[in-house]
Short mmCIF file of C-alpha atoms in Angstrom, two decimals:
data_model
loop_
_atom_site.label_atom_id
_atom_site.label_comp_id
_atom_site.label_asym_id
_atom_site.label_seq_id
_atom_site.Cartn_x
_atom_site.Cartn_y
_atom_site.Cartn_z
CA UNK A 1 114.53 25.50 -91.50
CA UNK A 2 116.30 26.19 -94.78
CA UNK A 3 117.76 23.21 -96.57
CA UNK A 4 121.13 24.90 -96.28
CA UNK A 5 121.01 25.76 -92.60
CA UNK A 6 123.39 23.77 -90.40
CA UNK A 7 121.97 21.97 -87.41
CA UNK A 8 123.40 21.00 -84.05
CA UNK A 9 126.19 18.53 -84.54
CA UNK A 10 126.99 15.28 -82.78
CA UNK A 11 130.67 16.14 -83.06
CA UNK A 12 132.89 19.20 -83.20
CA UNK A 13 131.57 20.40 -86.57
CA UNK A 14 128.23 21.61 -87.82
CA UNK A 15 126.20 19.14 -89.85
CA UNK A 16 123.94 20.09 -92.77
CA UNK A 17 120.66 18.30 -93.51
CA UNK A 18 122.16 16.71 -96.63
CA UNK A 19 124.93 15.08 -94.56
CA UNK A 20 123.83 11.49 -94.17
CA UNK A 21 125.79 9.97 -91.28
CA UNK A 22 124.72 6.42 -92.08
CA UNK A 23 127.98 4.47 -92.33
CA UNK A 24 128.64 2.85 -95.69
CA UNK A 25 128.93 -0.92 -95.87
CA UNK A 26 131.24 -3.06 -98.01
CA UNK A 27 128.53 -3.31 -100.66
CA UNK A 28 128.59 0.47 -101.04
CA UNK A 29 132.32 0.28 -101.77
CA UNK A 30 131.71 -2.07 -104.69
CA UNK A 31 129.16 0.38 -106.06
CA UNK A 32 131.65 3.23 -105.67
CA UNK A 33 134.25 1.25 -107.59
CA UNK A 34 132.02 1.36 -110.65
CA UNK A 35 132.35 5.15 -110.50
CA UNK A 36 136.00 5.40 -109.50
CA UNK A 37 137.16 3.02 -112.24
CA UNK A 38 135.59 5.31 -114.86
CA UNK A 39 137.58 8.35 -113.82
CA UNK A 40 140.80 7.20 -112.14
CA UNK A 41 143.57 4.67 -112.79
CA UNK A 42 144.24 1.70 -110.56
CA UNK A 43 147.24 2.33 -108.28
CA UNK A 44 150.14 -0.13 -107.88
CA UNK A 45 151.06 -2.18 -104.84
CA UNK A 46 154.85 -2.21 -104.53
CA UNK A 47 157.08 -4.11 -102.09
CA UNK A 48 159.24 -1.88 -99.90
CA UNK A 49 162.63 -3.54 -99.90
CA UNK A 50 163.97 -1.29 -97.14
CA UNK A 51 161.06 -1.64 -94.70
CA UNK A 52 160.80 -5.36 -95.37
CA UNK A 53 164.47 -5.84 -94.55
CA UNK A 54 164.24 -3.62 -91.46
CA UNK A 55 161.13 -5.23 -89.95
CA UNK A 56 161.27 -8.84 -91.11
CA UNK A 57 157.78 -8.42 -92.57
CA UNK A 58 156.69 -8.30 -96.20
CA UNK A 59 155.84 -4.58 -96.40
CA UNK A 60 154.04 -3.14 -99.41
CA UNK A 61 153.23 0.44 -100.34
CA UNK A 62 149.79 1.08 -101.85
CA UNK A 63 150.87 3.89 -104.16
CA UNK A 64 147.97 6.32 -103.89
CA UNK A 65 150.49 9.07 -104.55
CA UNK A 66 150.31 8.08 -108.24
CA UNK A 67 146.72 9.33 -108.58
CA UNK A 68 146.15 12.57 -110.56
CA UNK A 69 146.02 14.79 -107.46
CA UNK A 70 148.90 12.96 -105.80
CA UNK A 71 146.70 11.71 -102.96
CA UNK A 72 144.07 9.09 -102.11
CA UNK A 73 141.20 11.48 -101.43
CA UNK A 74 140.40 12.04 -105.10
CA UNK A 75 138.68 8.63 -105.11
CA UNK A 76 136.07 10.12 -102.80
CA UNK A 77 135.89 13.37 -104.71
CA UNK A 78 134.90 11.79 -108.02
CA UNK A 79 132.41 9.50 -106.27
CA UNK A 80 130.65 12.43 -104.61
CA UNK A 81 130.89 14.59 -107.74
CA UNK A 82 129.40 11.90 -109.94
CA UNK A 83 126.44 11.54 -107.57
CA UNK A 84 125.95 15.25 -106.85
CA UNK A 85 122.26 16.32 -107.01
CA UNK A 86 121.43 18.72 -109.83
CA UNK A 87 120.43 21.50 -107.41
CA UNK A 88 124.07 21.95 -106.39
CA UNK A 89 125.73 21.74 -109.79
CA UNK A 90 125.19 25.42 -110.57
CA UNK A 91 125.52 26.76 -107.02
CA UNK A 92 128.75 24.84 -106.48
CA UNK A 93 130.78 23.17 -103.77
CA UNK A 94 132.66 24.59 -100.81
CA UNK A 95 135.11 22.75 -98.57
CA UNK A 96 137.86 23.37 -96.06
CA UNK A 97 141.19 21.68 -96.43
CA UNK A 98 144.89 21.70 -95.66
CA UNK A 99 145.35 20.56 -99.25
CA UNK A 100 144.52 17.01 -100.36
CA UNK A 101 140.78 17.08 -99.61
CA UNK A 102 140.64 20.44 -101.37
CA UNK A 103 142.44 19.08 -104.40
CA UNK A 104 140.01 16.17 -104.47
CA UNK A 105 136.98 18.47 -104.48
CA UNK A 106 138.61 20.81 -106.99
CA UNK A 107 139.43 17.92 -109.31
CA UNK A 108 135.85 16.66 -109.10
CA UNK A 109 134.55 20.17 -109.77
CA UNK A 110 136.60 20.39 -112.95
CA UNK A 111 135.62 16.88 -114.01
CA UNK A 112 131.89 17.54 -113.62
CA UNK A 113 131.73 21.27 -114.44
CA UNK A 114 130.86 22.43 -110.91
CA UNK A 115 132.30 25.63 -109.35
CA UNK A 116 134.41 25.04 -106.24
CA UNK A 117 135.61 27.23 -103.36
CA UNK A 118 138.20 25.91 -100.92
CA UNK A 119 139.00 27.51 -97.56
CA UNK A 120 142.55 26.90 -96.34
CA UNK A 121 144.38 28.04 -93.19
CA UNK A 122 146.15 31.37 -93.45
CA UNK A 123 149.58 29.71 -93.73
CA UNK A 124 148.85 26.90 -96.19
CA UNK A 125 151.09 24.58 -98.18
CA UNK A 126 151.68 26.82 -101.22
CA UNK A 127 152.16 23.94 -103.63
CA UNK A 128 148.81 22.44 -102.62
CA UNK A 129 147.13 25.82 -103.07
CA UNK A 130 148.63 26.13 -106.55
CA UNK A 131 147.35 22.67 -107.43
CA UNK A 132 143.81 23.49 -106.27
CA UNK A 133 143.87 26.64 -108.38
CA UNK A 134 145.12 24.71 -111.41
CA UNK A 135 142.09 22.46 -111.06
CA UNK A 136 139.94 25.61 -111.23
CA UNK A 137 139.02 26.20 -107.58
CA UNK A 138 138.83 29.57 -105.85
CA UNK A 139 141.07 29.31 -102.79
CA UNK A 140 140.40 31.50 -99.75
CA UNK A 141 143.03 31.68 -96.98
CA UNK A 142 141.30 32.22 -93.64
CA UNK A 143 141.77 31.23 -90.01
CA UNK A 144 144.72 30.08 -87.97
CA UNK A 145 144.26 26.37 -88.67
CA UNK A 146 142.13 23.83 -90.52
CA UNK A 147 139.29 24.00 -88.03
CA UNK A 148 138.92 27.77 -88.31
CA UNK A 149 138.98 27.48 -92.11
CA UNK A 150 136.29 24.81 -91.82
CA UNK A 151 134.08 27.13 -89.79
CA UNK A 152 134.38 29.76 -92.54
CA UNK A 153 133.42 27.21 -95.20
CA UNK A 154 130.39 26.11 -93.18
CA UNK A 155 129.18 29.72 -92.88
CA UNK A 156 129.70 30.28 -96.60
CA UNK A 157 127.67 27.17 -97.42
CA UNK A 158 124.79 28.28 -95.20
CA UNK A 159 124.77 31.86 -96.51
CA UNK A 160 125.13 31.14 -100.24
CA UNK A 161 123.37 27.79 -100.63
CA UNK A 162 126.52 25.90 -101.62
CA UNK A 163 127.04 22.19 -101.03
CA UNK A 164 129.48 21.94 -98.14
CA UNK A 165 131.73 18.92 -98.65
CA UNK A 166 132.85 17.70 -95.25
CA UNK A 167 136.25 16.01 -95.17
CA UNK A 168 134.89 12.95 -93.33
CA UNK A 169 131.13 13.07 -92.63
CA UNK A 170 130.35 12.03 -96.22
CA UNK A 171 129.43 8.39 -96.96
CA UNK A 172 130.25 8.86 -100.65
CA UNK A 173 133.76 10.05 -99.79
CA UNK A 174 134.37 7.12 -97.46
CA UNK A 175 133.02 4.59 -99.96
CA UNK A 176 135.09 6.16 -102.72
CA UNK A 177 138.42 6.13 -100.88
CA UNK A 178 137.65 2.58 -99.70
CA UNK A 179 138.00 1.34 -103.27
CA UNK A 180 141.77 1.32 -102.70
CA UNK A 181 141.22 -1.52 -100.25
CA UNK A 182 139.42 -3.60 -102.88
CA UNK A 183 142.44 -3.18 -105.15
CA UNK A 184 144.72 -4.33 -102.34
CA UNK A 185 142.68 -7.50 -101.81
CA UNK A 186 142.61 -8.29 -105.52
CA UNK A 187 146.41 -8.07 -105.70
CA UNK A 188 147.33 -9.33 -102.23
CA UNK A 189 144.42 -11.32 -100.77
CA UNK A 190 146.45 -12.68 -97.85
CA UNK A 191 147.39 -9.31 -96.31
CA UNK A 192 147.70 -9.57 -92.52
CA UNK A 193 147.76 -5.92 -91.50
CA UNK A 194 147.13 -2.46 -92.93
CA UNK A 195 148.71 0.50 -91.13
CA UNK A 196 146.99 3.72 -92.12
CA UNK A 197 147.40 7.37 -91.11
CA UNK A 198 144.36 9.09 -89.63
CA UNK A 199 143.39 12.74 -89.94
CA UNK A 200 139.63 12.83 -90.44
CA UNK A 201 139.66 9.05 -90.68
CA UNK A 202 138.14 8.41 -94.11
CA UNK A 203 141.12 6.40 -95.36
CA UNK A 204 141.35 4.14 -92.33
CA UNK A 205 137.55 3.72 -92.33
CA UNK A 206 137.78 2.64 -95.95
CA UNK A 207 140.34 -0.04 -95.17
CA UNK A 208 138.18 -1.23 -92.28
CA UNK A 209 135.33 -1.78 -94.76
CA UNK A 210 137.51 -3.70 -97.21
CA UNK A 211 140.76 -5.29 -96.08
CA UNK A 212 139.26 -5.61 -92.61
CA UNK A 213 135.62 -6.59 -93.15
CA UNK A 214 136.14 -8.53 -96.39
CA UNK A 215 139.75 -9.70 -96.15
CA UNK A 216 140.00 -10.30 -92.42
CA UNK A 217 143.15 -8.20 -92.08
CA UNK A 218 143.99 -6.23 -88.96
CA UNK A 219 143.66 -2.48 -89.57
CA UNK A 220 145.70 -0.14 -87.38
CA UNK A 221 145.32 3.63 -87.46
CA UNK A 222 148.08 6.13 -86.69
CA UNK A 223 148.12 9.74 -85.53
CA UNK A 224 150.88 12.09 -84.51
CA UNK A 225 151.20 12.52 -80.75
CA UNK A 226 151.03 16.24 -81.56
CA UNK A 227 147.51 15.93 -83.06
CA UNK A 228 145.65 13.11 -81.33
CA UNK A 229 141.99 14.16 -81.28
CA UNK A 230 140.75 11.03 -83.04
CA UNK A 231 143.08 8.82 -80.97
CA UNK A 232 141.42 10.12 -77.80
CA UNK A 233 137.94 9.91 -79.31
CA UNK A 234 138.52 6.28 -80.27
CA UNK A 235 139.98 5.19 -76.94
CA UNK A 236 137.91 7.36 -74.61
CA UNK A 237 134.52 7.07 -76.31
CA UNK A 238 133.69 10.73 -77.02
CA UNK A 239 133.77 13.29 -79.83
CA UNK A 240 135.32 16.17 -77.91
CA UNK A 241 137.63 18.46 -79.87
CA UNK A 242 141.21 18.94 -78.77
CA UNK A 243 142.52 22.34 -77.77
CA UNK A 244 145.31 22.22 -80.33
CA UNK A 245 146.89 20.23 -83.15
CA UNK A 246 150.54 21.11 -83.50
CA UNK A 247 151.80 18.47 -85.92
CA UNK A 248 153.50 19.78 -89.06
CA UNK A 249 152.00 16.87 -91.00
CA UNK A 250 149.03 18.88 -92.24
CA UNK A 251 147.25 15.85 -93.70
CA UNK A 252 146.64 14.54 -90.17
CA UNK A 253 146.30 17.88 -88.42
CA UNK A 254 142.81 18.37 -87.01
CA UNK A 255 141.50 19.31 -83.58
CA UNK A 256 138.12 17.67 -84.23
CA UNK A 257 137.07 14.01 -84.39
CA UNK A 258 134.24 13.34 -86.83
CA UNK A 259 131.07 11.40 -86.13
CA UNK A 260 130.80 9.23 -89.25
CA UNK A 261 134.37 8.01 -89.39
CA UNK A 262 134.86 7.68 -85.64
CA UNK A 263 131.76 5.50 -85.57
CA UNK A 264 133.23 3.19 -88.22
CA UNK A 265 136.62 3.14 -86.50
CA UNK A 266 135.14 2.30 -83.11
CA UNK A 267 133.21 -0.54 -84.66
CA UNK A 268 135.83 -1.98 -86.99
CA UNK A 269 139.36 -0.62 -86.34
CA UNK A 270 141.68 -3.01 -84.48
CA UNK A 271 143.80 -0.31 -82.84
CA UNK A 272 144.76 3.34 -83.05
CA UNK A 273 148.23 4.43 -81.95
CA UNK A 274 150.34 7.58 -81.95
CA UNK A 275 153.93 8.19 -83.02
CA UNK A 276 156.35 10.99 -82.08
CA UNK A 277 156.55 13.95 -84.41
CA UNK A 278 160.29 13.43 -84.96
CA UNK A 279 159.72 9.86 -86.16
CA UNK A 280 157.37 11.15 -88.85
CA UNK A 281 160.04 13.31 -90.44
CA UNK A 282 162.60 10.52 -90.15
CA UNK A 283 160.15 8.51 -92.23
CA UNK A 284 159.86 11.19 -94.91
CA UNK A 285 163.64 11.36 -95.20
CA UNK A 286 164.27 7.62 -95.16
CA UNK A 287 161.55 6.63 -97.65
CA UNK A 288 162.88 9.24 -100.06
CA UNK A 289 166.47 8.04 -99.57
CA UNK A 290 165.75 4.30 -99.65
CA UNK A 291 162.81 4.05 -102.05
CA UNK A 292 163.02 7.30 -104.01
CA UNK A 293 159.37 7.91 -103.13
CA UNK A 294 158.26 11.33 -101.92
CA UNK A 295 155.66 11.03 -99.16
CA UNK A 296 153.90 13.55 -96.95
CA UNK A 297 154.15 13.58 -93.20
CA UNK A 298 150.74 11.90 -92.94
CA UNK A 299 151.94 8.81 -94.76
CA UNK A 300 155.24 8.90 -92.87
CA UNK A 301 153.31 8.53 -89.61
CA UNK A 302 152.30 5.04 -90.79
CA UNK A 303 155.89 4.28 -91.78
CA UNK A 304 157.00 5.34 -88.29
CA UNK A 305 154.35 3.10 -86.75
CA UNK A 306 155.46 0.06 -88.75
CA UNK A 307 159.07 0.67 -87.74
CA UNK A 308 158.03 0.74 -84.08
CA UNK A 309 156.09 -2.54 -84.14
CA UNK A 310 157.80 -5.54 -82.59
CA UNK A 311 155.16 -8.11 -83.57
CA UNK A 312 155.04 -7.95 -87.37
CA UNK A 313 157.91 -10.23 -88.35
CA UNK A 314 156.64 -12.69 -90.93
CA UNK A 315 153.44 -10.76 -91.62
CA UNK A 316 152.30 -9.22 -94.90
CA UNK A 317 151.75 -5.51 -94.20
CA UNK A 318 150.35 -2.73 -96.39
CA UNK A 319 151.10 0.96 -95.87
CA UNK A 320 149.07 3.35 -98.05
CA UNK A 321 151.27 6.11 -99.45
CA UNK A 322 148.39 8.49 -98.98
CA UNK A 323 149.96 11.55 -100.60
CA UNK A 324 153.07 12.99 -102.24
CA UNK A 325 152.21 16.68 -101.87
CA UNK A 326 154.93 17.67 -99.43
CA UNK A 327 155.86 21.34 -99.51
CA UNK A 328 159.32 22.20 -100.77
CA UNK A 329 160.13 23.90 -97.49
CA UNK A 330 159.23 20.83 -95.42
CA UNK A 331 161.10 18.57 -97.80
CA UNK A 332 164.24 20.68 -97.40
CA UNK A 333 163.98 20.47 -93.62
CA UNK A 334 163.32 16.73 -93.65
CA UNK A 335 166.42 15.95 -95.69
CA UNK A 336 168.74 18.60 -94.21
CA UNK A 337 171.86 17.21 -92.49
CA UNK A 338 171.45 17.03 -88.74
#
């Protein structure tokens, strides 16, 4: 079998021989921090006055939106790019993304001089596409949704010998994004709960390895009720894909649960819940109005979850602001008068 040929997958995606599905451990996160700290700034932890007053908890935003790509995933991108084997540096990287994973890979490609191709759905967030192109990536619009774009990227990797960068089945990505959790613990060691949106699950898995495993905090994942593949995988004990994912929060829109991250979540996550789609967009609007922070629908799902919790009064709670790359069109709709 060719090194670049995909093999049968334990989940809804193909897996390549270079995809190591061994879950990272907290020690791997400390190693990743040595890389991340060389290329990216530390992000602030800021108290949300509005959410704290509303919930009776001490709620803090981990401002990952302040990173160069406007989203948390770039921590994983530079970790993987720094460790990329020489054989792939000329051939290049290929990934599928609704935007933030693609920007992460594109940013890493520019940082390390590696060519990058990103497959996006045929109706992508145009601002995210423009950002990927500014970082030097070739962007190919293909397929009706993320999962069809992913299938195209997998074929391209197999045919052309590129390094396919999975959005979740990558220990380096998970360890890299987990470094945010180390920063949380250094600033706020007594955090009680982290509420994190879940698409592919790398962010929540990272907090499980840090604020959960090291700090003893409860880690709760959140999906939209309109895209709940990982919710069902977590609670029902399978990796079956969903028939559809209709959420407009593209950062958490996937029909497929992923083996590496679901394994970590099943082992370490305290709970995984869903929130209504309407509550997500209420969160986008209210955080912008109250905090003057622009967040994507993915992050707003965690805001909606915190607002729905009746057992957090008196707790110290962290919500990662996972991304700021909301399309202008969605922003207009979120803030339009009802």
